[in-house]
Structures are given as C-alpha cells and as structure tokens.
Coordinates of C-alpha atoms in Angstrom, one line a residue:
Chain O
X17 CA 0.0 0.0 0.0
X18 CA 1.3 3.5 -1.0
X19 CA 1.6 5.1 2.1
X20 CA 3.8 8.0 4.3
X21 CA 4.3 6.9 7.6
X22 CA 5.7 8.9 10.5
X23 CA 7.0 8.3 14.0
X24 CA 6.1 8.6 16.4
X25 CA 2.3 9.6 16.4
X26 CA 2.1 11.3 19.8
X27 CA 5.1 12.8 21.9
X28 CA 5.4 14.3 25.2
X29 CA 8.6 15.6 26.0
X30 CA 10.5 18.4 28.3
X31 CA 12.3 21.3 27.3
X32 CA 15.8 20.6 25.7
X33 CA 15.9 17.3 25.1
X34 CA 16.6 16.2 21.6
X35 CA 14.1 14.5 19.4
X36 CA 13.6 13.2 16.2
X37 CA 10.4 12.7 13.9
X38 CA 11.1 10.0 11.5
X39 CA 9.1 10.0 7.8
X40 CA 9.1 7.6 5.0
X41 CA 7.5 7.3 2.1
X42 CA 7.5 3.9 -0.1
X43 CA 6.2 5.8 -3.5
X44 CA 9.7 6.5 -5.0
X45 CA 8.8 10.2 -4.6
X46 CA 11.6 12.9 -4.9
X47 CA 9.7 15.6 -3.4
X48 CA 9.1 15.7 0.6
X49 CA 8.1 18.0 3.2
X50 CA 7.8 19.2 6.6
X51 CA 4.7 21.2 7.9
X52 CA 3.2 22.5 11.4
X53 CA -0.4 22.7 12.1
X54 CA -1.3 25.2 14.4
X55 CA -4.9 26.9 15.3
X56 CA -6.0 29.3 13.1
X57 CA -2.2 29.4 11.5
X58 CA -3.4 26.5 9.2
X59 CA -0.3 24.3 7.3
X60 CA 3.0 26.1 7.7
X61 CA 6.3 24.8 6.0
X62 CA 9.6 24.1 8.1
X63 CA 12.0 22.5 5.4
X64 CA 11.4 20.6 2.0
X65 CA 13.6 18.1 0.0
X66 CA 13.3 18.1 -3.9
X67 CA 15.7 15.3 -3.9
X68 CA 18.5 13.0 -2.1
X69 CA 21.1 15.4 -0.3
X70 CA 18.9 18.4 -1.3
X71 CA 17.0 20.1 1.2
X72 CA 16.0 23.8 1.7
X73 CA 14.5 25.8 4.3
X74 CA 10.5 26.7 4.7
X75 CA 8.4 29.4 5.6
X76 CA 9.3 28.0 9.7
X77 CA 12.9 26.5 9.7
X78 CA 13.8 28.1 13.0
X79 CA 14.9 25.0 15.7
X80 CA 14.6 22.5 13.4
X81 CA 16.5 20.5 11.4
X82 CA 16.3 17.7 8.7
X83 CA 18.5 15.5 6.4
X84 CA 17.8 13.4 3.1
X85 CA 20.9 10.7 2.8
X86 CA 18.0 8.3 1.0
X87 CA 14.7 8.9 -1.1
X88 CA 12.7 7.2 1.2
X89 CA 13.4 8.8 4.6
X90 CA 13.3 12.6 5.8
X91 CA 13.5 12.8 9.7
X92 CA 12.6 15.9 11.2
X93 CA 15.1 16.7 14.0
X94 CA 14.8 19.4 17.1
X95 CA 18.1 19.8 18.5
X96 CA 16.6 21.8 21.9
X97 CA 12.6 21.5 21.7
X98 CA 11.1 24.2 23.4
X99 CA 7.4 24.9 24.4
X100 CA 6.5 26.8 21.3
X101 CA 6.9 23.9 18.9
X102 CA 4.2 21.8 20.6
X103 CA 2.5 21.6 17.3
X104 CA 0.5 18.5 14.7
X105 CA 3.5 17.9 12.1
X106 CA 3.2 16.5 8.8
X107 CA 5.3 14.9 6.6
X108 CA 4.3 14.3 2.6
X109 CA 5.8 13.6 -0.1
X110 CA 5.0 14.3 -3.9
X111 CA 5.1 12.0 -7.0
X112 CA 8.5 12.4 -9.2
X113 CA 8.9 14.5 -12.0
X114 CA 8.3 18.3 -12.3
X115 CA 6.3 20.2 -10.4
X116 CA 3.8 19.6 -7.4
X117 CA 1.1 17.3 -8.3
X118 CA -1.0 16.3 -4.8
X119 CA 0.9 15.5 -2.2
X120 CA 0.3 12.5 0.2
X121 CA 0.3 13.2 3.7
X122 CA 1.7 11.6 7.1
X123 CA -1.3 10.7 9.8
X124 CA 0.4 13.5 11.9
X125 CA 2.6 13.4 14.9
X126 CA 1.3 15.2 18.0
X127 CA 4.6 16.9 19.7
X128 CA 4.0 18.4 22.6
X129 CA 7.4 19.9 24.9
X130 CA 6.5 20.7 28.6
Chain U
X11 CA 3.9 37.3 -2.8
X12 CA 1.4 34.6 -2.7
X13 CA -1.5 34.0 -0.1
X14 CA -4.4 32.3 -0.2
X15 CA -7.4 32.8 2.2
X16 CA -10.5 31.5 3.7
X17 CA -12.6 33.6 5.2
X18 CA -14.5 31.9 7.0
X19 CA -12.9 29.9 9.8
X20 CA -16.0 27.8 11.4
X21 CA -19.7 27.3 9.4
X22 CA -22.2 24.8 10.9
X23 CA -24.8 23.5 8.8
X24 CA -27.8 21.3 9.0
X25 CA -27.1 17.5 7.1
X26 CA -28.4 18.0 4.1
X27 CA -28.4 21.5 3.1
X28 CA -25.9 22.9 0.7
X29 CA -22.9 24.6 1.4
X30 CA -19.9 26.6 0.1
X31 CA -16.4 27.3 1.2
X32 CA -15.0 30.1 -0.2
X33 CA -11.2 30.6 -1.3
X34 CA -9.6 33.4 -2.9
X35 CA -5.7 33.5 -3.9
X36 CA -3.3 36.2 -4.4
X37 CA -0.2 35.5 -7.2
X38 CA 1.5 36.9 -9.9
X39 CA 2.3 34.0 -11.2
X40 CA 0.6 33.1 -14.4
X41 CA 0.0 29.5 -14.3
X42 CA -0.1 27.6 -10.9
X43 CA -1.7 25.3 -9.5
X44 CA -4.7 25.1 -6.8
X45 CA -5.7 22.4 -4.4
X46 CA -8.5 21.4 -1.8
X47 CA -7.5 19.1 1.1
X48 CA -9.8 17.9 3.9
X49 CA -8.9 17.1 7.3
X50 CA -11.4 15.1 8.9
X51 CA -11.5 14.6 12.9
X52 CA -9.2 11.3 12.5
X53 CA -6.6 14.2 12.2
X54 CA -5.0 13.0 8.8
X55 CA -4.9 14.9 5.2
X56 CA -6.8 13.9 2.7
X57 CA -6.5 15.4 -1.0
X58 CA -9.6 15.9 -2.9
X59 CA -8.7 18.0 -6.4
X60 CA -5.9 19.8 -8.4
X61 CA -6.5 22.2 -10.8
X62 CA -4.4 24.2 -13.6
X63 CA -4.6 27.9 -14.3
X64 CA -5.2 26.9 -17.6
X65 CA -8.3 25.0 -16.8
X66 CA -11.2 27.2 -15.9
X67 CA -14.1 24.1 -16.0
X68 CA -15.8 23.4 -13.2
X69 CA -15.4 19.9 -11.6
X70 CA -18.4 18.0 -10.1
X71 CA -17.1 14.8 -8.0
X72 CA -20.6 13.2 -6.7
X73 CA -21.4 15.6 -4.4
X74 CA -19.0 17.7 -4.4
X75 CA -18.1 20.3 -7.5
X76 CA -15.4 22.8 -7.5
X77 CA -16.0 26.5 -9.2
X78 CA -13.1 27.9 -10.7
X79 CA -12.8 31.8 -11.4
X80 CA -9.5 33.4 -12.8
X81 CA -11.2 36.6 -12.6
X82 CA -12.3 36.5 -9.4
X83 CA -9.0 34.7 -8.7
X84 CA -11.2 32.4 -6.2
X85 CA -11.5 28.4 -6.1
X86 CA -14.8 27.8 -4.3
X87 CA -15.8 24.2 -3.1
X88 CA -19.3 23.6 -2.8
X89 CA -20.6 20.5 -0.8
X90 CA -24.5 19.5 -1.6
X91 CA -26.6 17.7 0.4
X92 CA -24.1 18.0 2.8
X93 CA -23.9 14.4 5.7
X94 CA -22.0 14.3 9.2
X95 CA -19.7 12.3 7.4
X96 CA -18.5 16.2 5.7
X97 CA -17.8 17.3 8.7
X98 CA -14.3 18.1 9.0
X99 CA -11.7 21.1 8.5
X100 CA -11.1 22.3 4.9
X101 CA -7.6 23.8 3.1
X102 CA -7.5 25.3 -0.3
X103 CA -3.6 25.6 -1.4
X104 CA -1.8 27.1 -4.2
X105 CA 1.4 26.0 -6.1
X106 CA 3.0 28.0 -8.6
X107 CA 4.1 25.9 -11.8
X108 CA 7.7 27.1 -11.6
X109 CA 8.1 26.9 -8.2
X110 CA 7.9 23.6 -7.5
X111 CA 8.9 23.5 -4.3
X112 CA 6.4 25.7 -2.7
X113 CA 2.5 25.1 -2.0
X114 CA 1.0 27.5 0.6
X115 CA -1.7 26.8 2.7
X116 CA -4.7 29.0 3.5
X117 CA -5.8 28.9 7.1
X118 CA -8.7 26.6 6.5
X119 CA -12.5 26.5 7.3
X120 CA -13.8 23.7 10.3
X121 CA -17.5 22.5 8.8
X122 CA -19.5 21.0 10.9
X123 CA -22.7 19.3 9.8
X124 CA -25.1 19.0 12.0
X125 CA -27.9 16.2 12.1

C-alpha cells in the first residue's frame, strides 16, 4: 500500500531534550516535506527536500532540522525542543517528476514539549 | 507574494443543506496550481482535487463540485446535500508551476454538519 508513515504519532517531551520525527514514504517520490499545524495558523512549511542530499529551508525553519541521505526517509530533527513547537507535524511527499502534483500526507505526529 | 485565504474559519450546517467554502488567492504568477484538502476529525490529510490555471471548467465529483474563477481569482468548493460524514476542517492551497517547491496553505475553514 502507497503510504507515508511517521513516527512517532504522539510525543510528550521536556524542554531541551533532543528529538527526532522519522518519515518515510514507499512511492519512490523525490519531493518531501515538513509542515506544522497550528490553530488558526493552518499548514505552515519548516523545510522541504526536492531530492537526495537536497534540502532547503521553509516558511518555519527556525529549531529544526532535517536530512535526506535516502529517497525514502526525511526525519525531522529538534536539536533543543522548546514549548512553542508543541505543534501537529506533517510529513508528505510528492510523485517524481516536475512540479507539485498532490501530495500525500503523514497521519500526523502530536509533539507536545513541557 | 502569494496567499491564499478563507474567510470563514468555522460554518455549521444542518445535514443535508448545501454549502460553500470560499477561497480566494493572491499570485502573480501566471499559471499555478490550486488544491483542496480535507482534514477530517481522525486528524489525517486527505487530498480531494488539483487544478491548472489553464483549466477554468468546473469539476463536479458526486457531491462535491469545485467553481473555478481566474477573474475572481477564487477556487470555491461547494458541498450539496451536505452528511455528518463532511464534517471536518477544509484547506484550499496554491502552487505556482515554476516553483515547484512551494505550496501555501490558507488557514482553512472547520464545517461541521449538523444532524
């Protein structure tokens, strides 16, 4: 089944310690992202990947970090979490080729830093 | 600079009455692309249509039909004989064709049908 996966779902954590959001997609998509969801702020981007060992800053990259050393995987890392990135993140991914077609979505991971 | 926005944050309806959520963009791009995702309660992102700048049809999809306006620059989704099942938290986005790499989100509008 075509699918993006991402661990873990829910996360409580404290302040400072370091964490890591793993994605992977198993559609041999180039394309893949990172998004918050926050209320009212709707889908905001933190960093995207066109392909392997290419990735590039969002609209949100501040406190987080990512790498792409294979097509299938793009873990989302916070070095120091702090309070104000208790947020829903998504991963997704997009189908090869040029351009953004629709992009398949993560079920969410619920981060919340105490 | 692009944006795209949704006016209306929260509209409750009675199950089987019609409704419309509105979506305007701003770009000066002249050929992009626009989506509409749902998010149901479940939490997860569904997609639901792409379309073109090139293509100003209107797309019907059972009960659901999308109206397309360059003029207006709006992308309006309109849900008829709406069910609890519709019930859920809407996003229109926006990709311009030659930047790839980009699709921004509007804020999104949380329907609720009632029964």
């Amino acid at each position: 089944e075509a699918q993006v996966t991402q661990n873990p779902r829910y996360l409580i954590t404290v302040t400072g310690k370091k964490l890591t959001v793993t994605c992977s997609q198993n559609m041999n998509h180039e394309y893949m992202s990172w998004y918050r969801q926050d209320p009212g702020l709707g889908l905001r981007q933190i960093y995207y990947s066109m392909n392997v060992e290419v990735t590039d800053k969002g609209d949100v990259p501040e406190g987080y970090k990512v790498s792409r050393k294979e097509k299938r995987n793009f873990p989302l890392i916070l070095e120091s979490p702090s309070p104000n990135q208790t947020s829903l993140y998504f991963c997704a991914s997009s189908r090869p080729g040029t351009g953004i077609y629709e992009q398949y979505f993560g079920p969410g991971t619920r981060l919340t830093v105490t | 600079a692009q944006k795209v926005t949704q006016a209306q944050t929260e509209i409750s309806v009675v199950e089987k009455e019609d409704v419309t959520l509105d979506c305007v963009y701003e770009t000066r791009d002249t050929t992009y692309y626009l989506f509409w995702y749902k998010q149901p309660p479940s939490g997860e992102l569904v997609f639901l249509i792409r379309r073109n700048s090139f293509d100003e049809q209107n797309e019907i999809s059972g009960r659901y039909s999308w109206n397309f306006q360059k003029s207006t620059s709006s992308f309006n989704f309109t849900i008829t004989a709406s069910q609890v099942v519709d019930s859920a938290v809407y996003f229109c986005a926006l990709t311009p064709m030659n930047r790839d790499d980009k699709i921004i989100f509007g804020k999104g509008t949380r329907l609720h049908i009632l029964p």
